[in-house]
Amino acid sequence: DAKTTQPNSMESNEEEPVHLPCNHSTISGTDYIHWYRQLPSQGPEYVIHGLTSNVNNRMASLAIAEDRKSSTLILHRATLRDAAVYYCILRDVGEYGNKLVFGAGTILRVKS
Amino acid sequence: AAGVIQSPRHLIKEKRETATLKCYPIPRHDTVYWYQQGPGQDPQFLISFYEKMQSDKGSIPDRFSAQQFSDYHSELNMSSLELGDSALYFCASSDYRVGDKNIQYFGAGTRLSVL
């Protein structure tokens, strides 16, 4: 499994945008970039995923570098409910049902 | 919308006892995954099933076994429990027919405490 590297922790003020970086320099051409988050005392939750182009959904945006060696998860207006551990995970598009490999994610703290 | 249901939510067992965790996937989902999350750790993949057949296996101890039944629910059986088995156990499900999305939906987890 290709490896990802994320900051251990980040802090944000409520109502401000948050940019969570992820480095994946060994990504292969068939790897999707997935983001999950885990709120305290809950199971992980899917946030967003992409392959090459930037993606937006109701929760967040995903900006993917042109060489795909890094990506950034963008929360446009952080709320206290966004405080969680955010995981950046690579998954091969050709392998359905393959496991999620959780590395050391980023602990996001949101201050009111 | 229906979510992944796990039972029980909490379980307390003694060393060397046996535990059974149950997982009911989202309706029409055909794939089930089990993850273990120790205290202060990240989730680790144990095993998965697609259409009632084991599809992948991770760092699951030989003392553990699992299966997926005809109604797609899954059970994780854990025998000869050890203190180190104390953890949160998550089940997730996904739908093969959705194709490349392959999003996994997680349950709330079962907290197992081995005393």
CSV table of C-alpha atoms in Angstrom, one decimal:
chain,number,residue,atom,x,y,z
A,1,ASP,CA,0.0,0.0,0.0
A,2,ALA,CA,1.3,3.4,-0.9
A,3,LYS,CA,2.2,5.5,2.1
A,4,THR,CA,0.7,8.9,3.0
A,5,THR,CA,2.2,11.5,5.4
A,6,GLN,CA,0.0,14.0,7.3
A,7,PRO,CA,0.7,16.5,10.1
A,8,ASN,CA,0.1,15.1,13.5
A,9,SER,CA,-2.2,17.9,14.5
A,10,MET,CA,-3.7,21.2,13.3
A,11,GLU,CA,-5.7,23.9,15.0
A,12,SER,CA,-8.4,26.2,13.5
A,13,ASN,CA,-10.8,28.9,14.7
A,14,GLU,CA,-14.4,28.3,14.3
A,15,GLU,CA,-16.0,29.7,11.0
A,16,GLU,CA,-12.5,29.8,9.4
A,17,PRO,CA,-11.3,27.6,6.5
A,18,VAL,CA,-9.1,24.7,7.2
A,19,HIS,CA,-6.5,23.2,4.8
A,20,LEU,CA,-5.4,19.7,5.7
A,21,PRO,CA,-2.4,18.6,3.7
A,22,CYS,CA,-1.4,15.0,2.7
A,23,ASN,CA,1.8,13.9,1.0
A,24,HIS,CA,1.7,10.7,-1.1
A,25,SER,CA,4.9,10.9,-3.3
A,26,THR,CA,4.7,7.1,-4.1
A,27,ILE,CA,1.1,7.2,-5.4
A,28,SER,CA,0.5,5.0,-8.5
A,29,GLY,CA,-1.6,6.0,-11.5
A,30,THR,CA,-4.5,3.8,-10.3
A,31,ASP,CA,-4.7,5.1,-6.7
A,32,TYR,CA,-7.7,7.1,-5.6
A,33,ILE,CA,-7.2,9.6,-2.8
A,34,HIS,CA,-9.8,9.0,-0.1
A,35,TRP,CA,-10.4,11.1,3.0
A,36,TYR,CA,-12.1,9.7,6.1
A,37,ARG,CA,-12.6,11.3,9.5
A,38,GLN,CA,-13.3,9.9,12.9
A,39,LEU,CA,-15.1,12.0,15.4
A,40,PRO,CA,-14.6,11.3,19.1
A,41,SER,CA,-16.2,8.0,20.2
A,42,GLN,CA,-17.5,7.3,16.7
A,43,GLY,CA,-16.7,5.1,13.7
A,44,PRO,CA,-14.8,6.5,10.8
A,45,GLU,CA,-16.8,8.5,8.3
A,46,TYR,CA,-16.2,9.0,4.6
A,47,VAL,CA,-15.5,12.6,3.6
A,48,ILE,CA,-14.5,12.8,0.0
A,49,HIS,CA,-12.3,11.1,-2.7
A,50,GLY,CA,-10.7,11.9,-6.1
A,51,LEU,CA,-8.4,10.7,-8.7
A,52,THR,CA,-6.9,13.6,-10.7
A,53,SER,CA,-9.3,16.5,-10.7
A,54,ASN,CA,-10.4,18.7,-7.8
A,55,VAL,CA,-13.6,17.5,-6.1
A,56,ASN,CA,-16.3,19.2,-4.2
A,57,ASN,CA,-19.2,17.8,-2.1
A,58,ARG,CA,-21.4,19.1,0.7
A,59,MET,CA,-18.8,18.3,3.4
A,60,ALA,CA,-15.5,19.5,1.8
A,61,SER,CA,-13.3,20.1,-1.2
A,62,LEU,CA,-10.3,18.1,-2.3
A,63,ALA,CA,-7.5,19.8,-4.2
A,64,ILE,CA,-5.1,17.4,-5.9
A,65,ALA,CA,-1.7,18.5,-7.1
A,66,GLU,CA,-1.0,18.2,-10.8
A,67,ASP,CA,1.6,15.6,-10.2
A,68,ARG,CA,-0.7,13.9,-7.7
A,69,LYS,CA,2.1,13.6,-5.1
A,70,SER,CA,0.1,15.7,-2.6
A,71,SER,CA,-3.5,16.7,-1.9
A,72,THR,CA,-5.3,19.0,0.4
A,73,LEU,CA,-8.6,18.6,2.1
A,74,ILE,CA,-10.4,21.9,2.5
A,75,LEU,CA,-13.1,22.5,5.1
A,76,HIS,CA,-14.6,25.9,4.0
A,77,ARG,CA,-15.9,26.9,7.4
A,78,ALA,CA,-14.8,24.9,10.3
A,79,THR,CA,-17.3,24.2,13.1
A,80,LEU,CA,-16.8,22.6,16.5
A,81,ARG,CA,-18.4,19.5,15.0
A,82,ASP,CA,-15.5,19.2,12.6
A,83,ALA,CA,-13.1,18.4,15.4
A,84,ALA,CA,-11.9,14.9,14.5
A,85,VAL,CA,-9.0,12.8,13.3
A,86,TYR,CA,-8.7,13.1,9.5
A,87,TYR,CA,-7.2,10.3,7.5
A,88,CYS,CA,-5.8,10.5,4.0
A,89,ILE,CA,-5.9,7.0,2.4
A,90,LEU,CA,-4.8,5.7,-1.0
A,91,ARG,CA,-6.9,3.0,-2.7
A,92,ASP,CA,-6.3,1.2,-5.9
A,93,VAL,CA,-9.2,1.8,-8.3
A,94,GLY,CA,-8.8,-1.7,-9.7
A,95,GLU,CA,-9.3,-3.6,-6.5
A,96,TYR,CA,-12.9,-3.5,-5.3
A,97,GLY,CA,-13.4,-4.3,-1.7
A,98,ASN,CA,-9.8,-3.7,-0.6
A,99,LYS,CA,-9.3,-2.7,2.9
A,100,LEU,CA,-8.7,0.8,4.2
A,101,VAL,CA,-5.2,1.2,5.6
A,102,PHE,CA,-5.3,3.9,8.2
A,103,GLY,CA,-2.0,5.7,8.9
A,104,ALA,CA,-1.4,8.4,11.4
A,105,GLY,CA,-4.0,11.0,10.6
A,106,THR,CA,-4.3,14.6,11.5
A,107,ILE,CA,-6.0,15.6,14.8
A,108,LEU,CA,-8.0,18.8,14.0
A,109,ARG,CA,-8.9,21.0,16.9
A,110,VAL,CA,-11.4,23.7,16.4
A,111,LYS,CA,-11.5,26.7,18.8
A,112,SER,CA,-14.6,28.7,19.4
B,1,ALA,CA,-31.3,6.2,5.9
B,2,ALA,CA,-30.4,2.9,7.5
B,3,GLY,CA,-26.8,2.6,8.8
B,4,VAL,CA,-24.5,-0.2,9.8
B,5,ILE,CA,-25.7,-1.7,13.0
B,6,GLN,CA,-23.4,-3.4,15.5
B,7,SER,CA,-24.2,-5.3,18.6
B,8,PRO,CA,-23.6,-5.3,21.4
B,9,ARG,CA,-22.3,-1.7,21.9
B,10,HIS,CA,-20.4,-2.7,25.0
B,11,LEU,CA,-19.1,-6.0,26.1
B,12,ILE,CA,-17.1,-7.0,29.2
B,13,LYS,CA,-15.4,-10.4,29.3
B,14,GLU,CA,-12.9,-12.2,31.4
B,15,LYS,CA,-9.6,-13.5,30.1
B,16,ARG,CA,-9.9,-16.8,28.3
B,17,GLU,CA,-13.6,-16.3,27.6
B,18,THR,CA,-15.3,-16.1,24.2
B,19,ALA,CA,-17.0,-13.2,22.6
B,20,THR,CA,-19.2,-12.8,19.5
B,21,LEU,CA,-19.7,-9.5,17.8
B,22,LYS,CA,-22.4,-9.0,15.3
B,23,CYS,CA,-22.7,-6.6,12.3
B,24,TYR,CA,-25.7,-5.8,10.2
B,25,PRO,CA,-24.7,-4.0,7.0
B,26,ILE,CA,-26.6,-1.3,5.2
B,27,PRO,CA,-29.4,-3.1,3.2
B,28,ARG,CA,-28.3,-4.3,-0.2
B,29,HIS,CA,-24.6,-3.9,0.7
B,30,ASP,CA,-22.7,-7.1,-0.2
B,31,THR,CA,-19.3,-6.5,1.5
B,32,VAL,CA,-18.5,-6.3,5.1
B,33,TYR,CA,-15.2,-5.3,6.8
B,34,TRP,CA,-14.0,-5.7,10.4
B,35,TYR,CA,-11.5,-3.3,12.0
B,36,GLN,CA,-9.9,-3.2,15.4
B,37,GLN,CA,-8.9,0.1,17.1
B,38,GLY,CA,-6.8,-0.2,20.3
B,39,PRO,CA,-6.7,2.6,22.8
B,40,GLY,CA,-5.0,5.6,21.3
B,41,GLN,CA,-4.4,3.8,18.0
B,42,ASP,CA,-5.6,4.0,14.5
B,43,PRO,CA,-8.1,1.5,13.1
B,44,GLN,CA,-6.5,-1.7,11.8
B,45,PHE,CA,-8.1,-4.0,9.2
B,46,LEU,CA,-8.9,-7.5,10.4
B,47,ILE,CA,-10.9,-9.3,7.7
B,48,SER,CA,-13.5,-8.7,5.0
B,49,PHE,CA,-16.2,-10.7,3.2
B,50,TYR,CA,-17.8,-10.2,-0.2
B,51,GLU,CA,-20.9,-12.2,-1.1
B,52,LYS,CA,-20.4,-14.5,1.9
B,53,MET,CA,-16.8,-15.4,0.9
B,54,GLN,CA,-13.7,-14.1,2.6
B,55,SER,CA,-12.2,-11.4,0.3
B,56,ASP,CA,-9.2,-10.2,2.3
B,57,LYS,CA,-7.4,-10.9,5.5
B,58,GLY,CA,-5.3,-8.6,7.7
B,59,SER,CA,-3.6,-9.0,11.0
B,60,ILE,CA,-6.4,-11.1,12.5
B,61,PRO,CA,-5.2,-13.5,15.3
B,62,ASP,CA,-5.8,-17.2,14.8
B,63,ARG,CA,-8.1,-17.1,17.9
B,64,PHE,CA,-10.5,-14.9,15.9
B,65,SER,CA,-12.8,-16.1,13.2
B,66,ALA,CA,-15.5,-14.5,11.2
B,67,GLN,CA,-18.2,-15.3,8.6
B,68,GLN,CA,-20.8,-13.6,6.6
B,69,PHE,CA,-24.3,-15.2,6.5
B,70,SER,CA,-26.9,-15.6,3.8
B,71,ASP,CA,-28.6,-12.4,4.9
B,72,TYR,CA,-25.2,-10.6,4.7
B,73,HIS,CA,-24.9,-10.0,8.3
B,74,SER,CA,-21.5,-10.9,9.8
B,75,GLU,CA,-20.2,-12.2,13.1
B,76,LEU,CA,-16.7,-11.9,14.6
B,77,ASN,CA,-16.0,-14.7,17.0
B,78,MET,CA,-13.1,-14.2,19.4
B,79,SER,CA,-11.9,-17.0,21.7
B,80,SER,CA,-9.3,-17.3,24.5
B,81,LEU,CA,-9.6,-13.6,25.0
B,82,GLU,CA,-6.5,-11.7,26.2
B,83,LEU,CA,-6.2,-8.4,27.9
B,84,GLY,CA,-4.7,-7.0,24.6
B,85,ASP,CA,-7.9,-7.7,22.8
B,86,SER,CA,-9.6,-4.8,24.7
B,87,ALA,CA,-10.4,-2.4,21.9
B,88,LEU,CA,-13.1,-0.9,19.7
B,89,TYR,CA,-14.2,-3.2,17.0
B,90,PHE,CA,-15.8,-1.5,13.9
B,91,CYS,CA,-17.7,-3.1,11.2
B,92,ALA,CA,-18.1,-1.4,7.8
B,93,SER,CA,-20.1,-2.2,4.7
B,94,SER,CA,-20.0,-1.2,1.0
B,95,ASP,CA,-21.9,-1.9,-2.2
B,96,TYR,CA,-20.0,-3.5,-5.1
B,97,ARG,CA,-22.5,-2.3,-7.6
B,98,VAL,CA,-21.6,1.3,-6.9
B,99,GLY,CA,-18.4,0.7,-8.7
B,100,ASP,CA,-15.4,2.9,-8.2
B,101,LYS,CA,-16.8,4.9,-5.3
B,102,ASN,CA,-16.3,1.9,-3.0
B,103,ILE,CA,-17.1,4.0,0.0
B,104,GLN,CA,-17.1,2.1,3.3
B,105,TYR,CA,-19.8,3.0,5.8
B,106,PHE,CA,-18.9,2.3,9.4
B,107,GLY,CA,-21.0,1.3,12.4
B,108,ALA,CA,-20.7,2.9,15.8
B,109,GLY,CA,-18.5,0.0,17.0
B,110,THR,CA,-18.4,-2.5,19.8
B,111,ARG,CA,-16.3,-1.6,22.8
B,112,LEU,CA,-14.8,-4.9,24.2
B,113,SER,CA,-13.2,-4.8,27.6
B,114,VAL,CA,-11.3,-7.9,28.7
B,115,LEU,CA,-10.7,-8.1,32.5
